[in-house]
């Protein structure tokens, strides 16, 4: 018989691949709130089972490491066990031959450091820490803790108003989140164990497409408390705080520097992703509480001092977002036709569309804002649009779907190229961007690979417009002067949004976290509202009577996830109409039927319901 | 200060520091090697130099400045500027932890382990103070029972540390892959092929794996019979085949209890099953002849005699015959298993005392064709290149009529290693031998058609212009005649004669001719024919035609069968040659020996052993002295041999055992085995190696040299009393090719291949470099002739005979080891399954095999190993020895019998 043979279908490796895939799903759907020691154990056991059996540290060491960890998990460990664990793990890390051995040992050690308290809990108290408990994954992952299984069930019953109401119990921006939420709720969806996570954002969009948010009455507003609260900034965070404070019966005054409410939702996100008339649905609903006044075109810190608000209101919520474009220190940035992405998008938000006809546009950056910029430039009739990015495509912080959308619409990605300088003509108008080739290097502390100069000769991209989208800063200066502490340009608050040194001052959203997602801003606004209510000495409740349908038995048959379809790129790039097509009724019903109702099955019913 | 341990202009060195000492070492060295050079001892368990550096035990870790992890020194190469710590705190802690983990799966009941005191794990445990594990290993629970059904080898999984040394040894040293890793991951175990099914595994029982084991897990069972401190070792040469493996006999209380492979040039630490397990039981056998015996003429029974009686009788009787019938009525056969010194004295006795050249040895029936043929064409009848040279760096091996995996197992292993490393292999053999599975081309030719095959090869080489014209022109003669002859040997014609595909022959010719380095290795499949000598010369023609002689990795290489058959020929146990192939019929030579020995010598070449038998029957030979041979078993046509020996007036046999031949003797003189004497063996590659006395037994046996000296003196030749080293001095004096060889040089560690002409001469690894011994190489023109006895309607099968791995020739030695008999203990015949079907025979049936000379009974083994109409039998076993029916047809030049072609019929026993 000859030495080689072809692998037959159904061979061992193919069969194993089925298990590997299952395993991948199991990891993707790893429940939230589990004991970190047991996650380490899973990792360790997996590693142990991956050993080829050649070397002592891995083959015989991981087994013993597992035993020691099990001792601790079982509550039989002592500080000595912990020491032994560390010594053995260090030995394996330093002595194992290949990554199957040294990587898990290293993870073990890092985990021991990261979860030090949890280890001590197990050793001293022999139990998990108080915070350790499994939760309904989608609700737990949502920064606003929206009752997702509840509203999916309502959609399944075709009760779209009920769905909107249930969402709004935690999040007054159902439409915004339906359009542009990054949906962390889907990340640990238990459905992944069977097939794929639910398309939660898609179903939410289906709900608000059927029943506009402003057509669903808001809950009954509490009687007036006589308290006055100032909210600085009418973006998603400020509006959310205002909504909940208003429902509690407080009077809210929003100071908004623009002519309209919505913040970045209006002045940062282009219409093809989120049409402004849809934003208005959420805003109208919020304002329908009747307790909110808005002062437009007022910039706090300029037209009105912060101290004045502090003196005149019972509490102040600062939610000014991150509005200032980060500057690129580059030769030639002062040339004309070099703009910040934020400024460009704000102009578009105001309805001033630039005309890029016949222009070559370069966008610098790899985040969502860069994509928004590039795709807007396409729609402004640019002849060519190029995105220049220092790292690789997979390192971009923009959502993969946004990057793909941009590419489809004709945006050219030039990756692993760092901007070097901007070339301008005699009149000072930019004519080209010089870029320096990079190689991708070692990982930084945040786990992203660093670009390093590849020492190749620079390249030139001739262009007429340069848009810089490398991030935003907070315009914090007047607030700092007022006495709000700042760390790296962000305000410092407690997890209740309090600014400790200024009782009564609260802050949240992008100005605390740095540029982040709308749902995080919403979460902060809600947290601040409840914290302010407590600060004022109340424990107001929001009354929202929505009956959640009973859970049906799980639909276990693996079923494909319904994704959005999009309008053809060649058509959509000519206008600012929404890119996504609407989900059909049949699609929506099939998709909701996949929900495993983790609020009812499994840990979701423990202790009166967990979120 | 910079100590320089290694420096040579053309090879790069790197500067490193080891424990703070700067040194220079060769680029590409491992840290372990570098540390060794600087006198640092780094512990290793899984490492075996040249065999295994998988870095699994992690005991050899060291700290390298600037690296977070510790690195394994065994498989990490030095790099410029490396600063290495071999004994830092971190390193020591790591080694302790490694031992702790290793011991977690090791049963440490050292006092009850045979390897106590000889165990690397135990020694490191003590050194590092980790004698017990703080962990309890999980593999303890899955370990199965001891695996110990094999007669020689056992595996105790409780002691196994998974170092993989055995696995890599089997793979890379034995080239076998019989012992493998089983299960996987944390459950890794060793699949030792020593369980109940051991007979059906591919394991060759060589035990090299067990010797590689650092603990007591894999053991040669004999190892359990002694403790390491109870024994002494004696370095000597294995007494089986002609490979010449170096090993030590392990002696406890004057008894050989085991062997240990040594790093000899031919074996490089390897041994085969015969060497390791079957080379010493016979020494202590109860069946050993312990005192002289004289046959009572009246009763026909042997009676115990004193040495005085026996020696006197022998001397008197032989001298009487000489007086009555002349010196040529006497003959002697020397022993090709005995040391050179013994053989030299034997031929000296025959020549000086008998006064005849009727002296021969059993090379006559194995490689006399090589000795004769290669002497004629090249001028020297021996293997041209060393074993190491033809199995390490070669491009193609042409293996003709040889099954080294069975007959020369340690050479077989090295051929497997070469093929594994990428050498091409062409096997020319009528049977599917083990190596044919690895061969690029297997030409399964019809027995007896070698000359046609080689002529066909040469035809194709000339046809395609692949010959070495320069070599032919400057180094050879007779080319034109040969070229004319081979013209007729078209591949198509040869294909018909040899039963092979012409295309395969053409490819083989191209492959061999175009390979840069390609040795021909051949054995008895070439020589044991009535045209054996022509077969040999034809092979030498082939090699000369492509200039593959006199250089590395090439040559014509007959594998000699017995441990000292090369030496026996070298020593002049040949009817036409004095020691060193100096011709008897050459007056100046004779004069030299007459002077050296102080007597006048018979100028006529004597009879070859195969001609002695008919001469005895005809009454021309009256007295025969057989030293250590058993022609009744080993020679063809047993009936004829017995009749010849019975026709003699007087037969003397000097032996260890009561062999079939000894039973016919008038006087039996009990000699001593290789383990009881000093001397030298010359292996197949002309390497003279020492044989050393290991034990002295409580017998009346005498040193064979002493017996011969006493006899010589009694027969009137004043032979002084000399010891083996003194005899070697005499050999060196009269034998130019041994001129520089002495026990003294060999004991000092030199390894010498003849020709070694003076005390400064380093020996000659490769012969015929620049010039053939003969001067010009001679293309001997041979035509293909059919075998003497062709199959016909009555005897439709061609029967071949041969050897198997577990046994050695007449089995006189290996038969005394029960384990070898358990591996293979009875006679059998290999039959093609088509023939078997036609004859109604199934595997295991008892069959009768009949030739014109008689019938034997044996057991059928049905397979595809042999082609249709051919069959094959081993000649080791008395229950159906094919030599009862083989043909004593002799070759014209060397008088070698045609063992390989006998016409037989096969019938199922009713």
GROMACS .gro file of N, CA and C in nm, chain A residues 1 48-68 84 87-98 102 106, chain B residues 54-58 61 68-72 75 90 93-95 97-98 101-102 104-105 134-139 161-164 184-188:
model
  222
    1UNK      N    1   0.085  -0.119   0.000
    1UNK     CA    2   0.000   0.000   0.000
    1UNK      C    3   0.089   0.124   0.000
   48UNK      N    4  -0.607   2.076   2.939
   48UNK     CA    5  -0.558   1.944   2.980
   48UNK      C    6  -0.596   1.841   2.875
   49UNK      N    7  -0.717   1.853   2.825
   49UNK     CA    8  -0.763   1.757   2.725
   49UNK      C    9  -0.699   1.780   2.590
   50UNK      N   10  -0.636   1.896   2.575
   50UNK     CA   11  -0.571   1.923   2.447
   50UNK      C   12  -0.426   1.877   2.448
   51UNK      N   13  -0.375   1.836   2.561
   51UNK     CA   14  -0.233   1.796   2.565
   51UNK      C   15  -0.210   1.677   2.474
   52UNK      N   16  -0.096   1.677   2.410
   52UNK     CA   17  -0.064   1.563   2.324
   52UNK      C   18  -0.004   1.450   2.407
   53UNK      N   19   0.037   1.484   2.529
   53UNK     CA   20   0.093   1.382   2.616
   53UNK      C   21   0.243   1.372   2.611
   54UNK      N   22   0.306   1.466   2.540
   54UNK     CA   23   0.451   1.453   2.527
   54UNK      C   24   0.524   1.497   2.654
   55UNK      N   25   0.500   1.620   2.697
   55UNK     CA   26   0.588   1.677   2.801
   55UNK      C   27   0.528   1.674   2.941
   56UNK      N   28   0.618   1.662   3.035
   56UNK     CA   29   0.580   1.651   3.175
   56UNK      C   30   0.498   1.770   3.225
   57UNK      N   31   0.539   1.896   3.201
   57UNK     CA   32   0.466   2.006   3.264
   57UNK      C   33   0.320   2.008   3.222
   58UNK      N   34   0.295   1.985   3.096
   58UNK     CA   35   0.160   1.993   3.043
   58UNK      C   36   0.084   1.864   3.074
   59UNK      N   37   0.143   1.751   3.036
   59UNK     CA   38   0.075   1.622   3.052
   59UNK      C   39   0.045   1.590   3.199
   60UNK      N   40   0.143   1.608   3.283
   60UNK     CA   41   0.125   1.570   3.423
   60UNK      C   42   0.096   1.691   3.512
   61UNK      N   43   0.141   1.809   3.467
   61UNK     CA   44   0.123   1.929   3.549
   61UNK      C   45  -0.019   1.981   3.545
   62UNK      N   46  -0.078   1.989   3.427
   62UNK     CA   47  -0.213   2.045   3.416
   62UNK      C   48  -0.314   1.963   3.497
   63UNK      N   49  -0.289   1.833   3.499
   63UNK     CA   50  -0.376   1.744   3.576
   63UNK      C   51  -0.374   1.785   3.723
   64UNK      N   52  -0.254   1.811   3.773
   64UNK     CA   53  -0.241   1.846   3.914
   64UNK      C   54  -0.295   1.987   3.941
   65UNK      N   55  -0.276   2.074   3.842
   65UNK     CA   56  -0.329   2.210   3.854
   65UNK      C   57  -0.481   2.204   3.867
   66UNK      N   58  -0.539   2.117   3.788
   66UNK     CA   59  -0.684   2.100   3.791
   66UNK      C   60  -0.728   2.051   3.929
   67UNK      N   61  -0.653   1.955   3.982
   67UNK     CA   62  -0.689   1.901   4.114
   67UNK      C   63  -0.686   2.010   4.220
   68UNK      N   64  -0.580   2.093   4.215
   68UNK     CA   65  -0.566   2.199   4.315
   68UNK      C   66  -0.680   2.299   4.303
   84UNK      N   67   0.045   2.670   4.629
   84UNK     CA   68   0.086   2.556   4.546
   84UNK      C   69   0.040   2.574   4.402
   87UNK      N   70   0.269   2.822   4.235
   87UNK     CA   71   0.402   2.767   4.207
   87UNK      C   72   0.396   2.672   4.088
   88UNK      N   73   0.294   2.586   4.089
   88UNK     CA   74   0.282   2.489   3.981
   88UNK      C   75   0.250   2.558   3.848
   89UNK      N   76   0.161   2.657   3.856
   89UNK     CA   77   0.125   2.728   3.732
   89UNK      C   78   0.246   2.801   3.676
   90UNK      N   79   0.323   2.861   3.764
   90UNK     CA   80   0.444   2.931   3.718
   90UNK      C   81   0.542   2.832   3.656
   91UNK      N   82   0.552   2.716   3.717
   91UNK     CA   83   0.640   2.613   3.661
   91UNK      C   84   0.595   2.574   3.521
   92UNK      N   85   0.466   2.552   3.509
   92UNK     CA   86   0.416   2.509   3.376
   92UNK      C   87   0.436   2.621   3.274
   93UNK      N   88   0.405   2.744   3.317
   93UNK     CA   89   0.421   2.856   3.224
   93UNK      C   90   0.566   2.865   3.175
   94UNK      N   91   0.660   2.846   3.265
   94UNK     CA   92   0.800   2.865   3.229
   94UNK      C   93   0.864   2.742   3.169
   95UNK      N   94   0.800   2.626   3.181
   95UNK     CA   95   0.866   2.503   3.138
   95UNK      C   96   0.795   2.425   3.029
   96UNK      N   97   0.669   2.459   3.002
   96UNK     CA   98   0.598   2.381   2.900
   96UNK      C   99   0.660   2.409   2.763
   97UNK      N  100   0.649   2.309   2.679
   97UNK     CA  101   0.714   2.315   2.548
   97UNK      C  102   0.634   2.398   2.449
   98UNK      N  103   0.504   2.381   2.450
   98UNK     CA  104   0.423   2.450   2.349
   98UNK      C  105   0.308   2.524   2.416
  102UNK      N  106   0.181   2.616   2.809
  102UNK     CA  107   0.214   2.740   2.880
  102UNK      C  108   0.104   2.844   2.878
  106UNK      N  109  -0.046   3.041   3.203
  106UNK     CA  110  -0.039   3.186   3.208
  106UNK      C  111  -0.179   3.243   3.235
  665UNK      N  112   1.326   1.514   2.203
  665UNK     CA  113   1.191   1.571   2.197
  665UNK      C  114   1.167   1.671   2.308
  666UNK      N  115   1.253   1.674   2.406
  666UNK     CA  116   1.239   1.776   2.512
  666UNK      C  117   1.114   1.758   2.595
  667UNK      N  118   1.080   1.635   2.630
  667UNK     CA  119   0.953   1.615   2.701
  667UNK      C  120   0.968   1.607   2.852
  668UNK      N  121   1.083   1.562   2.901
  668UNK     CA  122   1.094   1.544   3.047
  668UNK      C  123   1.119   1.675   3.119
  669UNK      N  124   1.172   1.772   3.048
  669UNK     CA  125   1.199   1.908   3.098
  669UNK      C  126   1.301   1.907   3.213
  672UNK      N  127   1.618   2.160   3.151
  672UNK     CA  128   1.595   2.304   3.133
  672UNK      C  129   1.711   2.387   3.191
  679UNK      N  130   1.192   3.473   2.920
  679UNK     CA  131   1.104   3.451   3.034
  679UNK      C  132   1.099   3.303   3.069
  680UNK      N  133   1.084   3.221   2.966
  680UNK     CA  134   1.068   3.079   2.992
  680UNK      C  135   1.204   3.011   3.005
  681UNK      N  136   1.204   2.897   3.072
  681UNK     CA  137   1.325   2.814   3.074
  681UNK      C  138   1.328   2.738   2.943
  682UNK      N  139   1.446   2.708   2.893
  682UNK     CA  140   1.451   2.634   2.767
  682UNK      C  141   1.514   2.497   2.789
  683UNK      N  142   1.473   2.402   2.706
  683UNK     CA  143   1.529   2.268   2.715
  683UNK      C  144   1.664   2.269   2.644
  686UNK      N  145   1.743   2.039   2.304
  686UNK     CA  146   1.703   2.069   2.167
  686UNK      C  147   1.700   2.220   2.137
  701UNK      N  148   1.603   2.898   3.999
  701UNK     CA  149   1.482   2.873   3.919
  701UNK      C  150   1.493   2.738   3.846
  704UNK      N  151   1.462   2.452   4.097
  704UNK     CA  152   1.322   2.436   4.137
  704UNK      C  153   1.242   2.368   4.027
  705UNK      N  154   1.269   2.410   3.904
  705UNK     CA  155   1.196   2.352   3.790
  705UNK      C  156   1.225   2.203   3.778
  706UNK      N  157   1.351   2.166   3.795
  706UNK     CA  158   1.387   2.024   3.784
  706UNK      C  159   1.320   1.945   3.896
  708UNK      N  160   1.041   2.019   4.039
  708UNK     CA  161   0.899   2.008   4.007
  708UNK      C  162   0.877   1.903   3.898
  709UNK      N  163   0.966   1.900   3.799
  709UNK     CA  164   0.954   1.800   3.692
  709UNK      C  165   0.961   1.660   3.752
  712UNK      N  166   0.647   1.575   3.940
  712UNK     CA  167   0.536   1.538   3.850
  712UNK      C  168   0.561   1.402   3.785
  713UNK      N  169   0.684   1.376   3.746
  713UNK     CA  170   0.715   1.246   3.683
  713UNK      C  171   0.688   1.134   3.783
  715UNK      N  172   0.482   1.134   4.011
  715UNK     CA  173   0.340   1.122   4.046
  715UNK      C  174   0.275   1.005   3.973
  716UNK      N  175   0.337   0.960   3.866
  716UNK     CA  176   0.282   0.846   3.793
  716UNK      C  177   0.379   0.727   3.793
  745UNK      N  178   0.463   1.474   4.570
  745UNK     CA  179   0.356   1.531   4.652
  745UNK      C  180   0.222   1.518   4.582
  746UNK      N  181   0.226   1.472   4.458
  746UNK     CA  182   0.102   1.457   4.380
  746UNK      C  183   0.068   1.311   4.362
  747UNK      N  184  -0.057   1.288   4.331
  747UNK     CA  185  -0.097   1.153   4.295
  747UNK      C  186  -0.138   1.155   4.148
  748UNK      N  187  -0.062   1.088   4.067
  748UNK     CA  188  -0.086   1.094   3.922
  748UNK      C  189  -0.214   1.022   3.882
  749UNK      N  190  -0.276   1.074   3.779
  749UNK     CA  191  -0.403   1.014   3.737
  749UNK      C  192  -0.383   0.893   3.649
  750UNK      N  193  -0.263   0.880   3.592
  750UNK     CA  194  -0.241   0.768   3.502
  750UNK      C  195  -0.230   0.637   3.578
  772UNK      N  196   0.767   0.635   3.241
  772UNK     CA  197   0.757   0.780   3.257
  772UNK      C  198   0.730   0.849   3.124
  773UNK      N  199   0.690   0.776   3.025
  773UNK     CA  200   0.647   0.833   2.896
  773UNK      C  201   0.756   0.918   2.830
  774UNK      N  202   0.879   0.877   2.844
  774UNK     CA  203   0.987   0.960   2.790
  774UNK      C  204   1.002   0.940   2.639
  775UNK      N  205   0.943   0.834   2.587
  775UNK     CA  206   0.943   0.806   2.443
  775UNK      C  207   1.078   0.759   2.390
  795UNK      N  208  -0.383   0.878   2.437
  795UNK     CA  209  -0.338   1.011   2.399
  795UNK      C  210  -0.351   1.105   2.517
  796UNK      N  211  -0.292   1.220   2.501
  796UNK     CA  212  -0.303   1.325   2.600
  796UNK      C  213  -0.255   1.281   2.736
  797UNK      N  214  -0.333   1.313   2.839
  797UNK     CA  215  -0.289   1.278   2.975
  797UNK      C  216  -0.295   1.128   2.998
  798UNK      N  217  -0.358   1.056   2.903
  798UNK     CA  218  -0.366   0.911   2.919
  798UNK      C  219  -0.257   0.838   2.842
  799UNK      N  220  -0.164   0.913   2.787
  799UNK     CA  221  -0.060   0.852   2.704
  799UNK      C  222   0.003   0.730   2.770
   0.00000   0.00000   0.00000
